PDB file of C-alpha atoms in Angstrom:
ATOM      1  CA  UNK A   1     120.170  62.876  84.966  1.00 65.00           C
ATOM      2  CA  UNK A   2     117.820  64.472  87.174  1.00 72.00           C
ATOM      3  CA  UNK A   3     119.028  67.000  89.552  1.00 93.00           C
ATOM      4  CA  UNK A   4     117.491  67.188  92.483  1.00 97.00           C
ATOM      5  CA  UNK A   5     115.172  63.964  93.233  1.00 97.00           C
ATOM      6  CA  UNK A   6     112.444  63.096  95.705  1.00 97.00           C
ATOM      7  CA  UNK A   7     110.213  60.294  97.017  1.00 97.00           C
ATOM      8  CA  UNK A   8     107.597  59.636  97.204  1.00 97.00           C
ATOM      9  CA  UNK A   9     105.780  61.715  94.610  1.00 97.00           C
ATOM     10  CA  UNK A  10     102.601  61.424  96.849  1.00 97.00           C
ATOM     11  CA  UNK A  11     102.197  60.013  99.986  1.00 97.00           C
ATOM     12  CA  UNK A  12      98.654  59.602 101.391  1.00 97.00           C
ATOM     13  CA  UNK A  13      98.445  57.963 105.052  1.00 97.00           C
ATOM     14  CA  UNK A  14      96.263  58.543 108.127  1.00 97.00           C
ATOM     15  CA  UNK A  15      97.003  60.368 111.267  1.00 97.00           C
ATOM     16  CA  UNK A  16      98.909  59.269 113.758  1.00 97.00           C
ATOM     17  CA  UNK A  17     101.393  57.400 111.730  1.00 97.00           C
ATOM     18  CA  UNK A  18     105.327  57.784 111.057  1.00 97.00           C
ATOM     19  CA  UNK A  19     106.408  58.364 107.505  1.00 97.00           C
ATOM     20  CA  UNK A  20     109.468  59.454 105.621  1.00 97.00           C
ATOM     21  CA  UNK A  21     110.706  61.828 102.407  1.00 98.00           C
ATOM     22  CA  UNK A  22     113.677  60.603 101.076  1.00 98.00           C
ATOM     23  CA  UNK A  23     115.678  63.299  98.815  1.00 98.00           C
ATOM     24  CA  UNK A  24     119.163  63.263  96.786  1.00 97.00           C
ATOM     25  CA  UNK A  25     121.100  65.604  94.546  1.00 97.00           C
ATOM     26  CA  UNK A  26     123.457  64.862  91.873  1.00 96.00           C
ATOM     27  CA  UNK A  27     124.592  68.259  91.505  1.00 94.00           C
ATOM     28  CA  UNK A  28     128.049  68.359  93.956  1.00 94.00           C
ATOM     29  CA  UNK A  29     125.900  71.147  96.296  1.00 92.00           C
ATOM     30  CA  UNK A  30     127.218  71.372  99.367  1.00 90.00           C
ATOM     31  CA  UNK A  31     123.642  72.626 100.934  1.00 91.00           C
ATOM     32  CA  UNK A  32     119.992  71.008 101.084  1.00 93.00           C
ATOM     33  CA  UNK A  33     117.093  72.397 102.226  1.00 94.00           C
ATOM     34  CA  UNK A  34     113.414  71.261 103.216  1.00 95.00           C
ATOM     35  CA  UNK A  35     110.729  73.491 102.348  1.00 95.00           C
ATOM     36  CA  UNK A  36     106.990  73.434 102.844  1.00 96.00           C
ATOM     37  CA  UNK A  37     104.356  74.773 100.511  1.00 95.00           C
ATOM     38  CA  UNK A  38     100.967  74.733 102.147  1.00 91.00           C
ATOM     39  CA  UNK A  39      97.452  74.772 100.813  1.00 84.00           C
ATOM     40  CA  UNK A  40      97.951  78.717 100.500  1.00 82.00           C
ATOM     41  CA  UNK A  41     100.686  77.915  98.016  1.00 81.00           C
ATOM     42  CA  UNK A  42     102.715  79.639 100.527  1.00 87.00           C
ATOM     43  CA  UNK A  43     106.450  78.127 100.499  1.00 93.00           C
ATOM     44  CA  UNK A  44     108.361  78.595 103.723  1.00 93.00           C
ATOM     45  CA  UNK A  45     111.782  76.886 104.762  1.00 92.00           C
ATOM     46  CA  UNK A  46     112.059  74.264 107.468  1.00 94.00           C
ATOM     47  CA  UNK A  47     115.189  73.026 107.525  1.00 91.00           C
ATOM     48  CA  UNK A  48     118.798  73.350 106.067  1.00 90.00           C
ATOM     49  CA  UNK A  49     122.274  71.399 106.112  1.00 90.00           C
ATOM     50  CA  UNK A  50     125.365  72.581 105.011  1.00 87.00           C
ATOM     51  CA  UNK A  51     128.098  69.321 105.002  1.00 84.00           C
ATOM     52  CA  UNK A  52     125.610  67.577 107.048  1.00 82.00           C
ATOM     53  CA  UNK A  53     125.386  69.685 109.604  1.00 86.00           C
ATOM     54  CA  UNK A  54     122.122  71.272 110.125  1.00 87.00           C
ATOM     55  CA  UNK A  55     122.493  75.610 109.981  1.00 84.00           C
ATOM     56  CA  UNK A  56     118.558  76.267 109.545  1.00 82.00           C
ATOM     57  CA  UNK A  57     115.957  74.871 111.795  1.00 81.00           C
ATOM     58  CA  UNK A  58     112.531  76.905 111.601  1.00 83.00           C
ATOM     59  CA  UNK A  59     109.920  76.970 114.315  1.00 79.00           C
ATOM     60  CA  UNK A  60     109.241  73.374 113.374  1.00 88.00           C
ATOM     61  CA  UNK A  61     107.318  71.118 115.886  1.00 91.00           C
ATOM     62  CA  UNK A  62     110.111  68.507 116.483  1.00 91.00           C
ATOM     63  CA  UNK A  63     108.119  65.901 115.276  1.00 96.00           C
ATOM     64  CA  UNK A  64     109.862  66.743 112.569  1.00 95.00           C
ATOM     65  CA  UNK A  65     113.181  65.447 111.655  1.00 94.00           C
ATOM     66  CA  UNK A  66     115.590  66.058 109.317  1.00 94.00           C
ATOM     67  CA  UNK A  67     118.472  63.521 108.790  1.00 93.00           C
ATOM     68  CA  UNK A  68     121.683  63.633 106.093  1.00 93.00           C
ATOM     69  CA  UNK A  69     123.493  60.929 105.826  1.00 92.00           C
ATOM     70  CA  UNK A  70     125.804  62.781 103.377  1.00 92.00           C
ATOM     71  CA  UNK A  71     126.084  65.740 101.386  1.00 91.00           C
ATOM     72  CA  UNK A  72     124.028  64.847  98.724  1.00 95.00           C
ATOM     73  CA  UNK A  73     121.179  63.532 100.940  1.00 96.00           C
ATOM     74  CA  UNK A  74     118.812  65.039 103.316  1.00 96.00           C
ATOM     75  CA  UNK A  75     115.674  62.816 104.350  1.00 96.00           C
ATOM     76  CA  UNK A  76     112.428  64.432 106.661  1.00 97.00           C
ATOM     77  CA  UNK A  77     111.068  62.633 108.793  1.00 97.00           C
ATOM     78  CA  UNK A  78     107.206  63.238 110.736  1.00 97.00           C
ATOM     79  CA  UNK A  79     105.872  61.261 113.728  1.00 97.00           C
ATOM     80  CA  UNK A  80     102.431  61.139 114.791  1.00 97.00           C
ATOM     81  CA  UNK A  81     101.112  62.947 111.337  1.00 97.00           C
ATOM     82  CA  UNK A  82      98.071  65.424 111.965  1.00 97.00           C
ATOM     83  CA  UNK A  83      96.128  66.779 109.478  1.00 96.00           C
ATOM     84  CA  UNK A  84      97.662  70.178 109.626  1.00 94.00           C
ATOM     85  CA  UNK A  85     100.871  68.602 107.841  1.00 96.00           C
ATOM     86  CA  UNK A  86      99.235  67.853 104.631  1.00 96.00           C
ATOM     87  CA  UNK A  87     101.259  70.142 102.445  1.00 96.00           C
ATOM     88  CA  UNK A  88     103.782  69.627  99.176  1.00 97.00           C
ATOM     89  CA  UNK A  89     107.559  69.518 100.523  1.00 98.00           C
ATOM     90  CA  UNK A  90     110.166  70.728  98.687  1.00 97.00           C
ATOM     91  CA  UNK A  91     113.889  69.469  99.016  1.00 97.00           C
ATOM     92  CA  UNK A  92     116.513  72.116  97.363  1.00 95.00           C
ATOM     93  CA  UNK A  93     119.967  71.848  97.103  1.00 94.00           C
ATOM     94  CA  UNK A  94     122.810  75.000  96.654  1.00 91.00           C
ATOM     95  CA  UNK A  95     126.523  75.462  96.590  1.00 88.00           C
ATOM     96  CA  UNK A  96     127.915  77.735  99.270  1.00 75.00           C
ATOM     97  CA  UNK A  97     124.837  78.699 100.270  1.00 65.00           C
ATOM     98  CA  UNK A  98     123.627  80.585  97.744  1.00 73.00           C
ATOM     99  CA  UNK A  99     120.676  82.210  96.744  1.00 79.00           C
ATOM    100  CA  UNK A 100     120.076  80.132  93.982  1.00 89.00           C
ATOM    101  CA  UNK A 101     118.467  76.975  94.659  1.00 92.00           C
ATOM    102  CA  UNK A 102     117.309  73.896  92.997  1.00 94.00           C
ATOM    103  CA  UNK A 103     114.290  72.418  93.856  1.00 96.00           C
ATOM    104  CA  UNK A 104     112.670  68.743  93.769  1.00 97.00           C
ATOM    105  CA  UNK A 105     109.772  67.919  91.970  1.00 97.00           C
ATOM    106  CA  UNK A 106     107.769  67.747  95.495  1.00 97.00           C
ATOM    107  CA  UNK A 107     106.504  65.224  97.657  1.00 98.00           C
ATOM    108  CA  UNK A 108     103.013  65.768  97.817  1.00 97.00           C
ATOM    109  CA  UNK A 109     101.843  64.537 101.421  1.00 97.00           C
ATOM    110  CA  UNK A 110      97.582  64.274 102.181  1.00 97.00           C
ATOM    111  CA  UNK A 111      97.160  62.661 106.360  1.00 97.00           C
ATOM    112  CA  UNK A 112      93.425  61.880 106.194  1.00 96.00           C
TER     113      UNK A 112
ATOM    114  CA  UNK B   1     103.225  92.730 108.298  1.00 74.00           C
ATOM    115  CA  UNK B   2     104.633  90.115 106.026  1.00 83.00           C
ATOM    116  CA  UNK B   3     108.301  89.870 104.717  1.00 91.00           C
ATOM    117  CA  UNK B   4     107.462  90.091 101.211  1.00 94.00           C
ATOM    118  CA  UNK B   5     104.282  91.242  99.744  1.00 95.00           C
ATOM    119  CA  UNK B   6     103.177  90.785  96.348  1.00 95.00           C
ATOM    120  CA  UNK B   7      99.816  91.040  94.483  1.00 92.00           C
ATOM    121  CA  UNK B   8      98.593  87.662  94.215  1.00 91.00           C
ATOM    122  CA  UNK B   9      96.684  88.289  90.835  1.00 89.00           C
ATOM    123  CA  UNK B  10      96.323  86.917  88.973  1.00 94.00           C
ATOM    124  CA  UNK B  11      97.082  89.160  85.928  1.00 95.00           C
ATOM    125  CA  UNK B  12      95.323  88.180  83.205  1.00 97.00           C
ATOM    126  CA  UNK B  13      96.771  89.471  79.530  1.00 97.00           C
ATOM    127  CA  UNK B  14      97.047  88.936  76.394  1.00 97.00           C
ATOM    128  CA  UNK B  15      99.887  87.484  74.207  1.00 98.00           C
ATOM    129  CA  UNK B  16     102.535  90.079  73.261  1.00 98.00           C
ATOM    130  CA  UNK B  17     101.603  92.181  76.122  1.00 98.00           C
ATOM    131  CA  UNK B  18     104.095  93.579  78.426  1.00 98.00           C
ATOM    132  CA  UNK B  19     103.038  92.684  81.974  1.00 97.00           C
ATOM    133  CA  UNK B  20     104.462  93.881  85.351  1.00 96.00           C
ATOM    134  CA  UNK B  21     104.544  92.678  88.789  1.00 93.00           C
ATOM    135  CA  UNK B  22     105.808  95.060  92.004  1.00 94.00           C
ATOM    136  CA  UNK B  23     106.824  93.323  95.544  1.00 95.00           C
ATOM    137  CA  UNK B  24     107.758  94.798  99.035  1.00 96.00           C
ATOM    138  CA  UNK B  25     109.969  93.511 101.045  1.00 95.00           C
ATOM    139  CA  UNK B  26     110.374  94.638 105.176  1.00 94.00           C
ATOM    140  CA  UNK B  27     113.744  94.002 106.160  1.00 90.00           C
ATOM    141  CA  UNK B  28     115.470  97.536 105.277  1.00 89.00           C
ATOM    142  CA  UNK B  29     118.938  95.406 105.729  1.00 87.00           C
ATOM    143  CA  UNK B  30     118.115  92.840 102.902  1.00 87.00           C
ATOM    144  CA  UNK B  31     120.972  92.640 100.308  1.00 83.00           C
ATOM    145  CA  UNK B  32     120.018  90.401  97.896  1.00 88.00           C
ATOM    146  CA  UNK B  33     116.797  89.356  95.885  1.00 93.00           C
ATOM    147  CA  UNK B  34     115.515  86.597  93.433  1.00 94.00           C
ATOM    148  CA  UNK B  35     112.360  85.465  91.051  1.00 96.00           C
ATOM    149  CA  UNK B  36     111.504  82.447  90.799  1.00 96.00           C
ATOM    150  CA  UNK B  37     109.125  81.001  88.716  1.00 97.00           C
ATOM    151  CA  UNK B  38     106.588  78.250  89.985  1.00 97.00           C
ATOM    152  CA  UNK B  39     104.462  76.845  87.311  1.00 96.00           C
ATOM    153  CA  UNK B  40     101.223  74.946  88.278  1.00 94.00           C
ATOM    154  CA  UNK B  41     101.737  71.497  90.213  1.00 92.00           C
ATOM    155  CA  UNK B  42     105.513  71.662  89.963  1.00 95.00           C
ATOM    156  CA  UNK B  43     108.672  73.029  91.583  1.00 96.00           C
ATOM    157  CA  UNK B  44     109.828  76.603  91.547  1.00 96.00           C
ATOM    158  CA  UNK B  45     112.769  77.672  89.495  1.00 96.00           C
ATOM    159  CA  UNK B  46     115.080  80.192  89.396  1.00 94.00           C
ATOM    160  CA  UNK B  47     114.176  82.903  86.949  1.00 96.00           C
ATOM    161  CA  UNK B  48     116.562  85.741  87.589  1.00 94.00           C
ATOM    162  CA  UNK B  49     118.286  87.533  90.464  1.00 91.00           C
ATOM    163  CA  UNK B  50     117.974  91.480  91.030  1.00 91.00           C
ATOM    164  CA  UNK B  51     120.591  93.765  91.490  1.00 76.00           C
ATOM    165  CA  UNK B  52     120.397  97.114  91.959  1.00 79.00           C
ATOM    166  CA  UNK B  53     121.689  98.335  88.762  1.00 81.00           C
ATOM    167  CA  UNK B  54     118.525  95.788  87.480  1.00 82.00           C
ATOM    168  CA  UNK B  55     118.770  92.716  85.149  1.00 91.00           C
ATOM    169  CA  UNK B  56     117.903  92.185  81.675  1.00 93.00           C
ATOM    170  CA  UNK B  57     117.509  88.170  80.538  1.00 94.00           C
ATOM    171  CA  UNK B  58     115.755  88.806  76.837  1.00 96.00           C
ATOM    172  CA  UNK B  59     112.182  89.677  77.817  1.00 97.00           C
ATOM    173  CA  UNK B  60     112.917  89.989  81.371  1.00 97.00           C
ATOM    174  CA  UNK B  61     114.085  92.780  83.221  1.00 96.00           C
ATOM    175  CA  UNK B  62     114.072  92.726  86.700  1.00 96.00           C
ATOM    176  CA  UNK B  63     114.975  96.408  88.919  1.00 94.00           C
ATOM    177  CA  UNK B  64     115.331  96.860  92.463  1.00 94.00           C
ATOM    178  CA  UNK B  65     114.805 100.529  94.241  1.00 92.00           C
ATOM    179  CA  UNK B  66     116.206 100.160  97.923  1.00 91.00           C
ATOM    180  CA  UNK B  67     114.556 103.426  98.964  1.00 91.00           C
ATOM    181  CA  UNK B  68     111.075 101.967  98.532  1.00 92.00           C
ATOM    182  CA  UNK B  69     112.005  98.977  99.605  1.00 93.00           C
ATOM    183  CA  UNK B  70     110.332  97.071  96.183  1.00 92.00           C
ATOM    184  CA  UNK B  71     111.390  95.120  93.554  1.00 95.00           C
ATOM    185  CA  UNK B  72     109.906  94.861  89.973  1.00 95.00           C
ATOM    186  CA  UNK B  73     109.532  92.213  87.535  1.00 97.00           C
ATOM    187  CA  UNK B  74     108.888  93.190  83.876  1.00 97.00           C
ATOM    188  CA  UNK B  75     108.025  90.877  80.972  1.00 98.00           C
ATOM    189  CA  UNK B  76     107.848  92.188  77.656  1.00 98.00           C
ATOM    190  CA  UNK B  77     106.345  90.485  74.550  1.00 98.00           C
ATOM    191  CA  UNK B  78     103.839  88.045  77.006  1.00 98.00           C
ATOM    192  CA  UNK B  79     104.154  84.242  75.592  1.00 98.00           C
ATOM    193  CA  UNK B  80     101.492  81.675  76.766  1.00 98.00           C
ATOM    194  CA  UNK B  81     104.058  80.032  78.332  1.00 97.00           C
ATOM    195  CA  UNK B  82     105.020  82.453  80.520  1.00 98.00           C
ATOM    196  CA  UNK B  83     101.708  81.376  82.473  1.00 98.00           C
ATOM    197  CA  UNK B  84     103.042  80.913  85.852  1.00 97.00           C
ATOM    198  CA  UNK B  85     103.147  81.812  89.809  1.00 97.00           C
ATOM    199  CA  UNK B  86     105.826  84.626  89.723  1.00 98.00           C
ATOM    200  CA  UNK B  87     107.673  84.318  93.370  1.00 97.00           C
ATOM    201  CA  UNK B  88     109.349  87.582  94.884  1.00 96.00           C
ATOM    202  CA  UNK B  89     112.267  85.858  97.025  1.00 95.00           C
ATOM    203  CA  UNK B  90     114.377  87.859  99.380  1.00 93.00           C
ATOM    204  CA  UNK B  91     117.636  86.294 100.177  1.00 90.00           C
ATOM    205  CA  UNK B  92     119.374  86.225 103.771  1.00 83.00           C
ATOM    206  CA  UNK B  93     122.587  85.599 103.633  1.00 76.00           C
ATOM    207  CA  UNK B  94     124.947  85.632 106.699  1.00 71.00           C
ATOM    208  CA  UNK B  95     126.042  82.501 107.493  1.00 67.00           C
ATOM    209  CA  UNK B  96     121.879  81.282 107.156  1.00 68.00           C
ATOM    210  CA  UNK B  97     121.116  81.126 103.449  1.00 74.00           C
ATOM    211  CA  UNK B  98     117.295  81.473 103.886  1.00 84.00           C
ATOM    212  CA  UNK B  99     115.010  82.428 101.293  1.00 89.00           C
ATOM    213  CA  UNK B 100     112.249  84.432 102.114  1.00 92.00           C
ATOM    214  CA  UNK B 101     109.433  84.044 100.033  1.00 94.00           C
ATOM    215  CA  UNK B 102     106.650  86.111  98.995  1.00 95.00           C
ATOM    216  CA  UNK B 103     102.939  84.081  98.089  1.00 93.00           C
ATOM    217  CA  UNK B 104     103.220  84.630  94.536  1.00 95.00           C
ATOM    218  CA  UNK B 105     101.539  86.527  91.453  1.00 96.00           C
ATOM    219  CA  UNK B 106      99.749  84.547  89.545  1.00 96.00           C
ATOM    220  CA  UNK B 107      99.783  85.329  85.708  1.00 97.00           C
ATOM    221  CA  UNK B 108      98.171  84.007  82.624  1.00 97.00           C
ATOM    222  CA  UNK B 109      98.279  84.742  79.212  1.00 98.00           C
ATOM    223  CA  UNK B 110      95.788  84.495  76.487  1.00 96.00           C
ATOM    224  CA  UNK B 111      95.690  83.914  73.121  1.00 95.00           C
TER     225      UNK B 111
END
């Protein structure tokens, strides 16, 4: 019964290559969210959907790209991976877009 | 000058203490504001929001003071599991639902 869920857990993979983040929420929010939390442990927002239709986009390079299929999925994902994106991304999900957010467990990504 | 400032700690205390944590925030036009709690390795959660008449939740009491443009967190009777990243969140609403984040104080509590 888990509420918000991500995957991969980890993700290790060299630069250069594509890779995905698949998240989904059980919870009936109508809003998702990508976050990134770098080695800092600073936690900034990249992206956000509301019904599918994207309301939040950050100062992201667009190698990044955020995709939901439906309101209870929001997937990220990075082309040509650099080193800089090694980070822990957090999905989130809210109703009405509220302050109060649910977060994944994290997708820890390492590009070596 | 960042968004939200906060001490990053950590605070180290003993159990039973009372413990508290300040934050600033920048934007003067910021309504609404939130801690979360991150423990270590895992996702944050929601701990409480802050109003401006403040928040109680048992040990917890959370104020806000618009003038200074801070927001407190105060925990009373310190358990070792309250060991965590606090996170100082303010919340833009408008139509963008962003949360702002500040980097965290980091407490732990001995026995």
């Amino acid at each position: 019964d888990t509420a918000v869920s991500q995957t991969p857990k980890y993700l290790v993979t060299q630069m250069g290559n594509d890779k995905s983040i698949k998240c989904e929420q059980n919870l009936g929010h109508d809003t998702m969210y990508w976050y990134k939390q770098d080695s800092k442990k600073f936690l900034k927002i990249m992206f956000s959907y509301n019904n599918k239709e994207l309301i939040i986009n950050e100062t992201v390079p667009n190698r990044f790209s955020p995709k939901s299929p439906d309101k209870a999925h929001l997937n990220l994902h990075i082309n040509s991976l650099e080193l800089g994106d090694s980070a822990v991304y957090f999905c989130a999900s809210s109703q009405n877009r509220a302050g109060e957010q649910y977060f994944g467990p994290g997708t820890r990504l390492t590009v070596t | 000058r960042k968004e939200v400032e906060q001490d990053p700690g950590p605070f180290n205390v003993p159990e039973g203490a009372t413990v508290a944590f300040n934050c600033t925030y920048s934007n003067s036009a910021s309504q609404s504001f939130f801690w979360y709690r991150q423990d270590c390795r895992k996702e944050p959660k929601l701990l409480m929001s802050v109003y401006s008449s403040g928040n109680e939740d048992g040990r917890f009491t959370a104020q806000l003071n618009r003038a200074s443009q801070y927001i407190s967190l105060l925990i009373r009777d310190s358990k070792l599991s309250d060991s965590a990243t606090y996170l100082c969140v303010d919340f833009r609403g408008g139509g963008y639902n962003k949360l702002i984040f500040g980097a965290g104080t980091r407490l732990a509590v001995h026995p």
